[in-house]
Coordinates of C-alpha atoms in Angstrom, one line a residue:
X1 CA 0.0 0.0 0.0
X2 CA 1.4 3.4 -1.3
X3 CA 2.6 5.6 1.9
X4 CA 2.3 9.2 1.6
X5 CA 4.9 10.6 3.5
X6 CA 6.3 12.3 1.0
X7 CA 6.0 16.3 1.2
X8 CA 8.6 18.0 3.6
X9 CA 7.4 18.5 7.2
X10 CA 8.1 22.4 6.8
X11 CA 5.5 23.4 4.2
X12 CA 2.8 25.1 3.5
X13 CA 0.1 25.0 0.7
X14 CA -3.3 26.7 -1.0
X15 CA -6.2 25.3 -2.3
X16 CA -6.8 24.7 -5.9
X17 CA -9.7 26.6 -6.3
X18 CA -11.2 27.3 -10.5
X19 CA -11.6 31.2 -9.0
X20 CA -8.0 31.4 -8.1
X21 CA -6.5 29.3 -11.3
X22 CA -4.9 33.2 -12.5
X23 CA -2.8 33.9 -9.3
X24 CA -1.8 30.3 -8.9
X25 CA -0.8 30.0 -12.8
X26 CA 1.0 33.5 -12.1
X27 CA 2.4 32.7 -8.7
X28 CA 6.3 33.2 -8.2
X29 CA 8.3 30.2 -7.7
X30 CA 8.3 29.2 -3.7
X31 CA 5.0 31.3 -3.0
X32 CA 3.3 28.2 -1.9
X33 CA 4.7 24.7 -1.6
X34 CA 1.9 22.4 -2.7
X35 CA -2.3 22.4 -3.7
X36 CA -5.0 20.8 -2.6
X37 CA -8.0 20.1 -4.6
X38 CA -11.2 18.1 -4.3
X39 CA -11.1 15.1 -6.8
X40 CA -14.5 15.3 -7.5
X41 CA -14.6 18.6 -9.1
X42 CA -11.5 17.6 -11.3
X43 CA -11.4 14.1 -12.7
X44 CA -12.7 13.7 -16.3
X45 CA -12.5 17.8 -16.5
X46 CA -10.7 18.2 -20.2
X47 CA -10.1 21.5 -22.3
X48 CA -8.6 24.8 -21.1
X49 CA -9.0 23.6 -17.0
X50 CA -8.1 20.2 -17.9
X51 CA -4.5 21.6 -19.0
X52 CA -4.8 24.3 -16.1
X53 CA -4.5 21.4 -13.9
X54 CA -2.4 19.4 -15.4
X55 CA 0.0 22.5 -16.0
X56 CA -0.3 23.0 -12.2
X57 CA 0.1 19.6 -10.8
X58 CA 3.4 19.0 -13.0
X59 CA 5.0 22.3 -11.0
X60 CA 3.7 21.7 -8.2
X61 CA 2.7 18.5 -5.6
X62 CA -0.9 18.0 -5.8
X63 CA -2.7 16.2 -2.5
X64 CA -6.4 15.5 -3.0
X65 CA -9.7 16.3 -0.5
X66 CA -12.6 14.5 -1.2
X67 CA -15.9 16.0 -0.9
X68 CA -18.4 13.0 -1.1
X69 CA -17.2 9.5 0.2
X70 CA -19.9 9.9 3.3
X71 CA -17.2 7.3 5.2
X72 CA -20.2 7.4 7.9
X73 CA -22.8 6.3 5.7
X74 CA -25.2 3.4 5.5
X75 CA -24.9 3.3 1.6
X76 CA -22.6 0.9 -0.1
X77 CA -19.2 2.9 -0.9
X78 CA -19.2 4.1 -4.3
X79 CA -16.5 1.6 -5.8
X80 CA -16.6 3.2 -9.7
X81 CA -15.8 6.5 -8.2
X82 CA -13.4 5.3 -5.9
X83 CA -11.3 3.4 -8.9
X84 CA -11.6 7.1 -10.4
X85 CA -10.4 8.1 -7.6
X86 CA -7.3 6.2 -7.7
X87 CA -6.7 6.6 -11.7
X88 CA -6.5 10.1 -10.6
X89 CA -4.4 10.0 -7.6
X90 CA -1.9 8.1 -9.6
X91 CA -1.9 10.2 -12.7
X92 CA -1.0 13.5 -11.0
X93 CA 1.2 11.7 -8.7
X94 CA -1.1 12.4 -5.6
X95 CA 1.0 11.6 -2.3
X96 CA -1.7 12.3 0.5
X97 CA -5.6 11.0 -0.3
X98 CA -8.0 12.5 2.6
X99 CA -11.7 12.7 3.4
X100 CA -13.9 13.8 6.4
X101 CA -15.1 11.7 9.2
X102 CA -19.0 12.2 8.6
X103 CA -21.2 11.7 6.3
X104 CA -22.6 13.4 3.1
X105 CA -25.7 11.0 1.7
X106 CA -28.8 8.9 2.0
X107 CA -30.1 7.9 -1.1
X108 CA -28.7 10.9 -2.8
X109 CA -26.6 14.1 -1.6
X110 CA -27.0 16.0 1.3
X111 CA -24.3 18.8 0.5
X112 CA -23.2 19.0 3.7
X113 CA -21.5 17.3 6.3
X114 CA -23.7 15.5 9.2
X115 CA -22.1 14.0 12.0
X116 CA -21.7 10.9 12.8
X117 CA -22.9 9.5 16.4
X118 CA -20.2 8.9 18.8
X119 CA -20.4 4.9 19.3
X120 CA -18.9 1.9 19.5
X121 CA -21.0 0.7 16.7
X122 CA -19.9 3.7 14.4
X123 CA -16.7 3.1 15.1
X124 CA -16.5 -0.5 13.7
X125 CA -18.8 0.8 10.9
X126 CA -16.6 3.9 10.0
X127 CA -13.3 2.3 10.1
X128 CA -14.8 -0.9 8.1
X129 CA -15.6 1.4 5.4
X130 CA -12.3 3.7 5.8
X131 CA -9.9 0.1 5.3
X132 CA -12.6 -0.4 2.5
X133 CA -11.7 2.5 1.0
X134 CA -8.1 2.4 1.1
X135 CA -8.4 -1.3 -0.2
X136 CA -9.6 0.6 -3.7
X137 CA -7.3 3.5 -3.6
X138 CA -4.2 1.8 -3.1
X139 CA -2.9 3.9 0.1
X140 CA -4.0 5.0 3.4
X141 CA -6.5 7.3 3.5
X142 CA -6.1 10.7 6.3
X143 CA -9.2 11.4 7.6
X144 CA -10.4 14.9 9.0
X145 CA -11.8 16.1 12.1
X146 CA -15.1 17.8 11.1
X147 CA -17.4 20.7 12.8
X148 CA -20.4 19.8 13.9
X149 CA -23.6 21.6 15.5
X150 CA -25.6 18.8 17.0
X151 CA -24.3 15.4 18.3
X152 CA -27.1 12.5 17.7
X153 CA -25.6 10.8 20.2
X154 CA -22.6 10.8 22.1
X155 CA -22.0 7.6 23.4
X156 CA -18.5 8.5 24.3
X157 CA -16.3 11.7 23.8
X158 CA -15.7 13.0 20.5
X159 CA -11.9 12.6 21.0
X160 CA -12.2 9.0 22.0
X161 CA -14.6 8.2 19.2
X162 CA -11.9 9.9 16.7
X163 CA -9.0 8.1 18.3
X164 CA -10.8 5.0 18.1
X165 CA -11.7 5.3 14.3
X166 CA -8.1 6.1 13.6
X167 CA -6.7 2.8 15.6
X168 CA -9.6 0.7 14.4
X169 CA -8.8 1.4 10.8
X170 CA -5.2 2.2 10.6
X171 CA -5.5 5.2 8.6
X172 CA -4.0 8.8 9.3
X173 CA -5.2 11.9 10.3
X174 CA -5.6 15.0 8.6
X175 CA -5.8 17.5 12.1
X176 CA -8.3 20.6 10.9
X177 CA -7.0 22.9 13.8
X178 CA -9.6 25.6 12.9
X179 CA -12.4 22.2 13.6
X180 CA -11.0 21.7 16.5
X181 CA -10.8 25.5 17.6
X182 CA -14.9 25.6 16.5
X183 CA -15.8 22.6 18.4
X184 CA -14.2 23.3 21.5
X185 CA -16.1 26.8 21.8
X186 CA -20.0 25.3 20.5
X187 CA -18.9 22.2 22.9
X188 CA -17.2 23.5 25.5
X189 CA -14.3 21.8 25.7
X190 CA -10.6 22.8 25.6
X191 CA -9.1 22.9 22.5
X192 CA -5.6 22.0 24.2
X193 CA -6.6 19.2 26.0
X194 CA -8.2 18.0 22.7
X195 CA -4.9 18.2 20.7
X196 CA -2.8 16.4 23.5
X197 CA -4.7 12.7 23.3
X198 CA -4.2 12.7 19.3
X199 CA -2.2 10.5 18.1
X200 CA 0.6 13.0 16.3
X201 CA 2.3 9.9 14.8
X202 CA -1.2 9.8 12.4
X203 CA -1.4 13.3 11.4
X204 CA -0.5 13.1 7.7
X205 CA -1.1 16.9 7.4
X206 CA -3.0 20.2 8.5
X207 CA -5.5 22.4 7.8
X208 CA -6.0 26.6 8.6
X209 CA -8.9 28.2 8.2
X210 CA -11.5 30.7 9.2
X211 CA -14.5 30.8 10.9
X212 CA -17.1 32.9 11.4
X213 CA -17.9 34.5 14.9
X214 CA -21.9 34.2 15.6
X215 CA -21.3 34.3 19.6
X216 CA -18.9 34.7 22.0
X217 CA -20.3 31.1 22.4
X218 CA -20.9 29.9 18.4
X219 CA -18.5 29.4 15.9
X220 CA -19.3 28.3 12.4
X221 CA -16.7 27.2 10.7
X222 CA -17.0 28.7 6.3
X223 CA -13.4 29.1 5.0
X224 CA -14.4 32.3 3.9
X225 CA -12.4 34.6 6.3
X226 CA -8.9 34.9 7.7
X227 CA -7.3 33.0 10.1
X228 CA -8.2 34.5 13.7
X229 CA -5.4 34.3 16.2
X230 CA -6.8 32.1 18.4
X231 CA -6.7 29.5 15.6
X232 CA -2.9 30.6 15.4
X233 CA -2.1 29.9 18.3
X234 CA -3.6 26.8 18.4
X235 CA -1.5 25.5 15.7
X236 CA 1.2 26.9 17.1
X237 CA 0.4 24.7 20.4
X238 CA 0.1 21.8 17.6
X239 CA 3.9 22.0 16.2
X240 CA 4.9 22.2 19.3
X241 CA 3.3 19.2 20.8
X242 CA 4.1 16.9 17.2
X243 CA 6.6 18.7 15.2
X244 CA 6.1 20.6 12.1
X245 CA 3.1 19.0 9.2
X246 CA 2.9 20.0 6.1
X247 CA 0.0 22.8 6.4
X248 CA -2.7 23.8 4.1
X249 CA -4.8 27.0 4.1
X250 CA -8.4 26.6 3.3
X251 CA -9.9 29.6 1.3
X252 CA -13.0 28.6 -0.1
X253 CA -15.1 31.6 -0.9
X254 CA -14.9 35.2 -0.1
X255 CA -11.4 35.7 -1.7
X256 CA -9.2 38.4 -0.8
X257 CA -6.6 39.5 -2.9
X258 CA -4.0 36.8 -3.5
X259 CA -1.2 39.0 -1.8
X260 CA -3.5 38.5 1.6
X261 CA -3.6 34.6 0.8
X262 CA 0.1 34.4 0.7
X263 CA 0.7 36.7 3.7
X264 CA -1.4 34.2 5.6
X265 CA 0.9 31.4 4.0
X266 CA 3.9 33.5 5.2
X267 CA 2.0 33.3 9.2
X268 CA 2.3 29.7 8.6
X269 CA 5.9 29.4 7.7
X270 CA 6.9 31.9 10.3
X271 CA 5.0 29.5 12.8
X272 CA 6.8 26.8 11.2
X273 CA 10.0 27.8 11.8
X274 CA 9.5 29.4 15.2
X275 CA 8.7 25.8 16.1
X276 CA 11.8 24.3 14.9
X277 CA 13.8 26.5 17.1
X278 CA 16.3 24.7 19.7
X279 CA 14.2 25.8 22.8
X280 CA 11.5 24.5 21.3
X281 CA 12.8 21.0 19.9
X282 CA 13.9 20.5 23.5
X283 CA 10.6 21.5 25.1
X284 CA 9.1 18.9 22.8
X285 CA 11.0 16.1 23.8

């Protein structure tokens, strides 16, 4: 099975979003250190995007977050899609394959992500379809901590149920620090405490993103805002618990200009290297 340790520890990357295809296409050499796109809105795309990617993905490294594999669904795992899925991973040399711990449809789309009830029973039922999964693809699969709003039912802590998924299936973790920021306010728990019983030998890689501030007490997570620095300093308290990951920033909508998105990418270098710093290194250890 394909591993997918593969992009340095100290980097940070963008989304591949169609609105930003310009600055991306136009971006200086070492602006960014890899994309992220969702496969979905990709494979079997030809013409002018169809080269825009391919243009992109043979300059730069290329991981993939997928939108609609509902791993905590009761309907059968799409296998067609999924043997797209890996046609694709393969053909733009793909190192890291992630999706979300939730779930996306019943007998049809929901467009959004529901959460998935906090049991013993989901567990075996998530991480049956999660080795599934990575059966097809050909490599482990990192999957995300998502934000939720309502629990159905929480037969056991939301950290528990993730760390049992993640043992139970032997996959990796893609660590949303933003997601874990959002729940810890709607859920009232702390954030740091949260990030100390992951396992940091899973996390495969990082997202940053921003949320939107409702409350004092509710947080809705949109990617369509700067970073706040609460979510900074979270990651910041991430590096220095597991080392430096390979970090993405999630822009989704709302775009500022790109010279903002890259100042933002700077914020996660500088964290980056702040956390490789001798006195940090042997706080760490």
């Amino acid at each position: 099975m394909i591993q997918h340790r593969l992009l340095p520890e100290a980097s940070a990357g963008l989304g591949l979003r169609r609105a930003l295809l310009g600055p991306l296409g136009e971006a200086a050499p070492g602006d960014f250190d890899f994309l992220e796109c969702a496969p979905e809105n990709w494979i079997g795309i030809g013409g002018r995007l169809g080269e825009r990617l391919r243009e992109l993905s043979a300059r730069h490294p290329l991981v993939c977050h997928g939108l609609s594999l509902s791993l905590g669904g009761a309907e059968p795992l799409d296998e067609t899609f999924l043997t797209r899925v890996r046609r694709f991973l393969d053909e733009h040399r793909v190192p890291i394959y992630s999706e979300h711990l939730s779930y996306c449809a019943d007998d049809g789309q929901l467009y959004d992500l529901m959460p998935i009830p906090f049991t013993e029973e989901a567990v075996r039922h998530v991480a049956a379809r999660i080795r599934q999964a990575q059966d097809i693809v050909g490599r482990r699969i990192a999957v995300e901590n998502v934000s939720y709003y309502a629990a159905p039912f929480q037969g056991m802590d939301e950290i528990d149920f993730l760390n049992a998924v993640l043992a139970e299936a032997d996959c990796e973790l893609l660590l949303d620090v933003n997601n874990v920021f959002v729940n810890a306010v709607n859920h009232r728990y702390d954030a740091v405490d949260f990030l100390r019983r992951l396992p940091g030998e899973r996390i495969a890689y990082v997202h940053i993103a921003g949320h939107y501030d409702e409350a004092d007490d509710l947080k809705v997570d949109t990617h369509g805002a700067s970073v706040k620095p609460d979510v900074w300093a979270l990651l910041a308290e991430a590096y220095r618990l597991y080392g430096v990951r390979p970090t993405l920033l999630e822009r989704d909508f709302n775009f500022p200009p790109f010279d903002e998105l890259l100042a933002e990418v700077a914020t996660i270098r500088r964290l980056q290297r702040d956390a490789t710093t001798p006195e940090v290194r042997h706080a760490r250890g």
